XYZ file of C-alpha atoms in Angstrom:
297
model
C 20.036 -8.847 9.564
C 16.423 -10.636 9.213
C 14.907 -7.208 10.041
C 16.672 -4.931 7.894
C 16.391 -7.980 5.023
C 12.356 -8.112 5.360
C 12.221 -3.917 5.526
C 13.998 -3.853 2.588
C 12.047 -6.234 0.609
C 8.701 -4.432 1.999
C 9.861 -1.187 0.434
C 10.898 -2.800 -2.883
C 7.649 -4.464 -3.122
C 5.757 -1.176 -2.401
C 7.759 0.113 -5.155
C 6.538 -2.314 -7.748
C 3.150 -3.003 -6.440
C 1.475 -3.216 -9.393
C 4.241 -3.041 -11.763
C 4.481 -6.279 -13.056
C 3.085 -10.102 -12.267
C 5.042 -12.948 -12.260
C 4.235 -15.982 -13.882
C 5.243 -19.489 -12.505
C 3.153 -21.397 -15.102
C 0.491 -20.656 -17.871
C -2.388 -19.535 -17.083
C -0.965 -18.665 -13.483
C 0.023 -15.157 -12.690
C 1.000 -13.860 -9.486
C 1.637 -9.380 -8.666
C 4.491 -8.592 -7.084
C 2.510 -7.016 -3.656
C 3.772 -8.613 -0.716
C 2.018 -9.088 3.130
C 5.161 -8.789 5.509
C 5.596 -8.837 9.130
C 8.404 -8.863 11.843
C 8.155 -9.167 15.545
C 10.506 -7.926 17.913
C 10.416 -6.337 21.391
C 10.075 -2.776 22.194
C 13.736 -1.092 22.336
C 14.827 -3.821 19.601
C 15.671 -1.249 17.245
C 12.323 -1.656 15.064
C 12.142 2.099 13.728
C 15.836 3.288 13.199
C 15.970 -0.143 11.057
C 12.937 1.000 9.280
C 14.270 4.654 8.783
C 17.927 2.816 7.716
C 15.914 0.343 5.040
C 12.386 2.223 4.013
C 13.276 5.647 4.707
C 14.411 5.872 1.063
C 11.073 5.227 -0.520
C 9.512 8.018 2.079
C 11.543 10.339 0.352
C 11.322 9.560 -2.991
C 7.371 9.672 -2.238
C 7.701 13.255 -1.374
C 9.442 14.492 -3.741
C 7.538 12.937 -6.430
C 4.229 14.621 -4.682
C 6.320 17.769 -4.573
C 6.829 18.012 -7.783
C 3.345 17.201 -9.274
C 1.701 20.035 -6.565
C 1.428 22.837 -8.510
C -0.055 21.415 -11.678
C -2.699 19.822 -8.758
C -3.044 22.632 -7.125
C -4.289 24.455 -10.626
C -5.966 22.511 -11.930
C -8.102 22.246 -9.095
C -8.692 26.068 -8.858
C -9.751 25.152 -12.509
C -12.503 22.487 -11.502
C -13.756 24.917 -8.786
C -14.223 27.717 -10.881
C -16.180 25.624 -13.715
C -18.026 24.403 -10.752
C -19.118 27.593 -9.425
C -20.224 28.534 -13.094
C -22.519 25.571 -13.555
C -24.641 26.056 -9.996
C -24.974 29.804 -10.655
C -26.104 29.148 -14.328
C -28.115 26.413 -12.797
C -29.848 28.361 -10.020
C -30.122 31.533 -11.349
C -32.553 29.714 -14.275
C -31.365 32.268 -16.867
C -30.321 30.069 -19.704
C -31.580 27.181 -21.454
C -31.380 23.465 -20.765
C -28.904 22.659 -23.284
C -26.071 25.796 -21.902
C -26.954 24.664 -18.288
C -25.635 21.135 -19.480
C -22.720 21.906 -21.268
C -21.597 24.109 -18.652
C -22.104 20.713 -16.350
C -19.972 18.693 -18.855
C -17.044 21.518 -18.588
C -17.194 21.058 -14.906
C -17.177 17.279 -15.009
C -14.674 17.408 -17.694
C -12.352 19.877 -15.113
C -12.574 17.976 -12.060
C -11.295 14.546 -14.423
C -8.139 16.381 -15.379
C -7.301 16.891 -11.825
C -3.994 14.857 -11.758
C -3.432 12.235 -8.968
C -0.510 13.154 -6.895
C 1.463 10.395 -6.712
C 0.550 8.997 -2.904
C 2.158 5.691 -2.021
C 2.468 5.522 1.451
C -0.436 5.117 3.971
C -0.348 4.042 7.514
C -3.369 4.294 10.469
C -6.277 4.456 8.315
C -9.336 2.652 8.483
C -10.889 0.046 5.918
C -13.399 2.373 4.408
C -10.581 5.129 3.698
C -7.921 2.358 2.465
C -10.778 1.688 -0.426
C -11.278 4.977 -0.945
C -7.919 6.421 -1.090
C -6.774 3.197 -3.400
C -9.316 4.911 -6.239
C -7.893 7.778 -6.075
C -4.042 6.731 -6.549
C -4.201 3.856 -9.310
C -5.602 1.009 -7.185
C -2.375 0.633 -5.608
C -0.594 1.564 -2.111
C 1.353 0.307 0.368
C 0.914 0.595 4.205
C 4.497 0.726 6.119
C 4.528 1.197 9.990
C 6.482 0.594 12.708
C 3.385 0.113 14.597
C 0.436 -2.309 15.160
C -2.007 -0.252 14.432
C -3.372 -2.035 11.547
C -3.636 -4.943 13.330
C -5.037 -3.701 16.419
C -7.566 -2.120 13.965
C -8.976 -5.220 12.743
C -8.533 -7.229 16.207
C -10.435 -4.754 18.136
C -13.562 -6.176 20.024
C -15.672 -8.886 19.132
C -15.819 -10.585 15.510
C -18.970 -9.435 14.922
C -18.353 -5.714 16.253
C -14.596 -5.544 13.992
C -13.797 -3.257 10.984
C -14.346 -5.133 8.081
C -10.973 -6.731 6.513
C -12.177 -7.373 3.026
C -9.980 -4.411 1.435
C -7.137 -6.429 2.760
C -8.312 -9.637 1.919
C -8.892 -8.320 -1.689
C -5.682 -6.248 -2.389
C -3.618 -9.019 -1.158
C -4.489 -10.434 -4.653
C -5.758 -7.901 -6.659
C -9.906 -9.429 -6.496
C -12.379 -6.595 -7.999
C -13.661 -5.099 -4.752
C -17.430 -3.147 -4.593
C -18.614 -1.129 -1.745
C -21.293 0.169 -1.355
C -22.557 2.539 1.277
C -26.073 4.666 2.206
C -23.865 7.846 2.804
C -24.617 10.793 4.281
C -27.985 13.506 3.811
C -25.686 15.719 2.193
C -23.679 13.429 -0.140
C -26.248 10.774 -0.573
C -25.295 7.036 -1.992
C -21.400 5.996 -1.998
C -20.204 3.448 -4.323
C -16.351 2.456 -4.991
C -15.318 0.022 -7.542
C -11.668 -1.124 -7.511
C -10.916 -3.596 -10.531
C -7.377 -4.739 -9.284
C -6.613 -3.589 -6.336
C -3.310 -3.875 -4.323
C -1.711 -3.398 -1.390
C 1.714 -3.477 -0.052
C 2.069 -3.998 3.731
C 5.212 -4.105 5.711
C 5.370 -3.746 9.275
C 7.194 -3.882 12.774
C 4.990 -5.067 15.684
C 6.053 -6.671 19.251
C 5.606 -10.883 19.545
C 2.417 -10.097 21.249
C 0.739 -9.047 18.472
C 1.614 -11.419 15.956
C 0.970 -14.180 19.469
C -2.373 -12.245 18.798
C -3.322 -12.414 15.311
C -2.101 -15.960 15.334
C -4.478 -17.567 17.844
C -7.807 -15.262 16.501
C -10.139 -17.273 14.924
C -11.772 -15.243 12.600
C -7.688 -14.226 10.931
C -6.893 -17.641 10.563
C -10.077 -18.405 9.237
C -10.825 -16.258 6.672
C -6.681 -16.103 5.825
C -5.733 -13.092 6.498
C -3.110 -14.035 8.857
C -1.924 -16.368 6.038
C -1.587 -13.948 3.387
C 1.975 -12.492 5.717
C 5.326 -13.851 5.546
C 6.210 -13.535 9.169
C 10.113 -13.136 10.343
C 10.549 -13.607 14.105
C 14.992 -12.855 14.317
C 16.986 -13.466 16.940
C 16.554 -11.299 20.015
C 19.790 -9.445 20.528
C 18.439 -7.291 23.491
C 21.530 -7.469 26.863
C 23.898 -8.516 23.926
C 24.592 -5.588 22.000
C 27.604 -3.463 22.432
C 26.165 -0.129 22.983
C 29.016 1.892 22.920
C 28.935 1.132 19.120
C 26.290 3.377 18.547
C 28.555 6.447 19.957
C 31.320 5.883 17.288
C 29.218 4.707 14.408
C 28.908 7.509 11.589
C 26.999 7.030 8.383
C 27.292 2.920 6.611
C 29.526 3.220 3.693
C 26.933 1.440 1.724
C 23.948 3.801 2.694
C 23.951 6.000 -0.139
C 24.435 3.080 -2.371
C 21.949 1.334 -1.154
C 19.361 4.299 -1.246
C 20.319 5.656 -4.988
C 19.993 2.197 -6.734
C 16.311 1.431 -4.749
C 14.903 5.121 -6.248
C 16.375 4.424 -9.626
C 14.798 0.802 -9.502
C 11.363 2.728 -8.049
C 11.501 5.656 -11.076
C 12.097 3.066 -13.467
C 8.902 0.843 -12.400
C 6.771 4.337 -12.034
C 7.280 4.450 -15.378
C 5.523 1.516 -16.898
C 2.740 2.006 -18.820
C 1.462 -1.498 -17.913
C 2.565 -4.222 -15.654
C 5.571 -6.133 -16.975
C 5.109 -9.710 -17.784
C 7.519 -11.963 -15.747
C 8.585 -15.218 -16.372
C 11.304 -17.392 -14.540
C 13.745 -19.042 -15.899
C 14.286 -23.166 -15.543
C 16.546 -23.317 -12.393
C 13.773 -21.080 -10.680
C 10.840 -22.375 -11.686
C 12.336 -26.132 -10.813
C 12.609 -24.925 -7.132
C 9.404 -22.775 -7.068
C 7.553 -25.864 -8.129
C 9.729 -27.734 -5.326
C 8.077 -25.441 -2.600
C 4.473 -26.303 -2.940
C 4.992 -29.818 -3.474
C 7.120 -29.966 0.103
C 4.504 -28.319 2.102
C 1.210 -30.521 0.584
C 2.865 -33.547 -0.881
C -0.426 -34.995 -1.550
């Protein structure tokens, strides 16, 4: 139940990443994004719980994309054309300075209108593509995996030798994040410059890994292991009755389940600009509470 509870939250929150902040006080807002973890063994039924609970938003992801491909895939035709037109007007030295810019405006002006398709979903990428592919889909994403390999990512070799973690240290909270970068002969300079940032991330890994990140210095110091709510359930494994999964068909709530998380996910895709939250007395009372019990002061 802790499982399938923490997958399902992790695909809400990648829904509304970005859709709204919550505020506990004035002056104090907080975005919905959400760092989640849970550990389990290997043949604890990690991935057809993550199909069961996340699979929805996978779908609803591609059919979304699916449906914006064709106006993408013109438009881009489009930019490449107006491209073509300004280097051959530009080489070819044939017409004046002014035409050789406008035609460089048009081209600019074609590859803007290139609409985003709607990506949500990323999983085994590295730090420099996270930033980059977080500009190109409205600053925010959401990594789901039923894997470690983010986390073996960032763990791999020595401190000083590691992939840097600042895109996750950053879209945990939405901090303006600049990078910088020589580039290659070809493309020259790189520079990326995400405002608000944010990330989603919701994964299955084995207690070895989170054992792992725990005891590093260098996650504990900087916070990234921090930034995760962590669920550790109860191993099941030589208790289950595995007969039931021979006579189980399809859960009566399944379809349910799925068509009210898509309408809640359409509804936030929506927004124009994050919602405002606000809780109400009884809530904020025991949010309050929370802080107070783990640094009474």
């Amino acid at each position: 139940v802790d499982m399938c509870a923490m997958l399902a939250i992790g695909a809400l929150a990648a829904a509304a990443t970005g859709r709204a902040n919550v505020w506990p006080a004035d002056g104090w807002a907080e975005p919905v994004n959400l760092y989640l973890a849970v550990a389990m063994r290997s043949g604890a039924g990690k991935s057809p719980a993550e199909k069961a609970m996340a699979g929805w938003l996978r779908r609803w992801e591609r059919e979304r994309m699916a449906a914006m491909s064709k106006a993408h895939d013109e438009a881009q035709v489009l930019a490449k054309l107006a491209d073509k037109k300004y280097r051959k007007a530009q080489d070819g030295g044939l017409m004046d300075g002014g035409d050789v810019l406008d035609l460089a405006r048009a081209a600019q002006k074609a590859r803007d209108e290139i609409p985003a398709l709607p990506r949500l979903i990323i999983d085994d990428t590295t730090p420099e593509a996270v930033a980059t592919l977080l500009a190109a889909h409205g600053e925010r994403l959401a990594i789901l995996s039923t894997e470690a390999d983010l986390f073996d990512l960032l763990l791999r070799g020595k401190p000083a030798q590691r992939a840097s973690m600042n895109v996750y240290l950053k879209a945990w909270s939405g901090d303006e994040l600049r990078r910088d970068r020589k580039g290659g002969s070809e493309t020259g300079p790189e520079s990326t410059v995400l405002e608000h940032p944010l990330l989603t991330v919701s994964v299955t890994v084995q207690p070895s890994v989170l054992a792992k990140l725990l005891t590093d210095e260098e996650m504990t110091n900087r916070g990234f292991a921090a930034r995760f709510m962590f669920s550790m359930p109860a191993d099941l494994m030589g208790q289950r009755d595995q007969r039931r999964r021979f006579r189980a068909g399809d859960l009566a709530t399944a379809a349910d389940y799925e068509d009210a998380a898509r309408d809640l996910a359409t509804r936030w895709s929506r927004w124009a600009r994050p919602a405002n939250l606000h809780l109400d007395p009884g809530a904020k009372a025991l949010f309050e509470d929370f802080p107070v019990e783990l640094e009474p002061g």
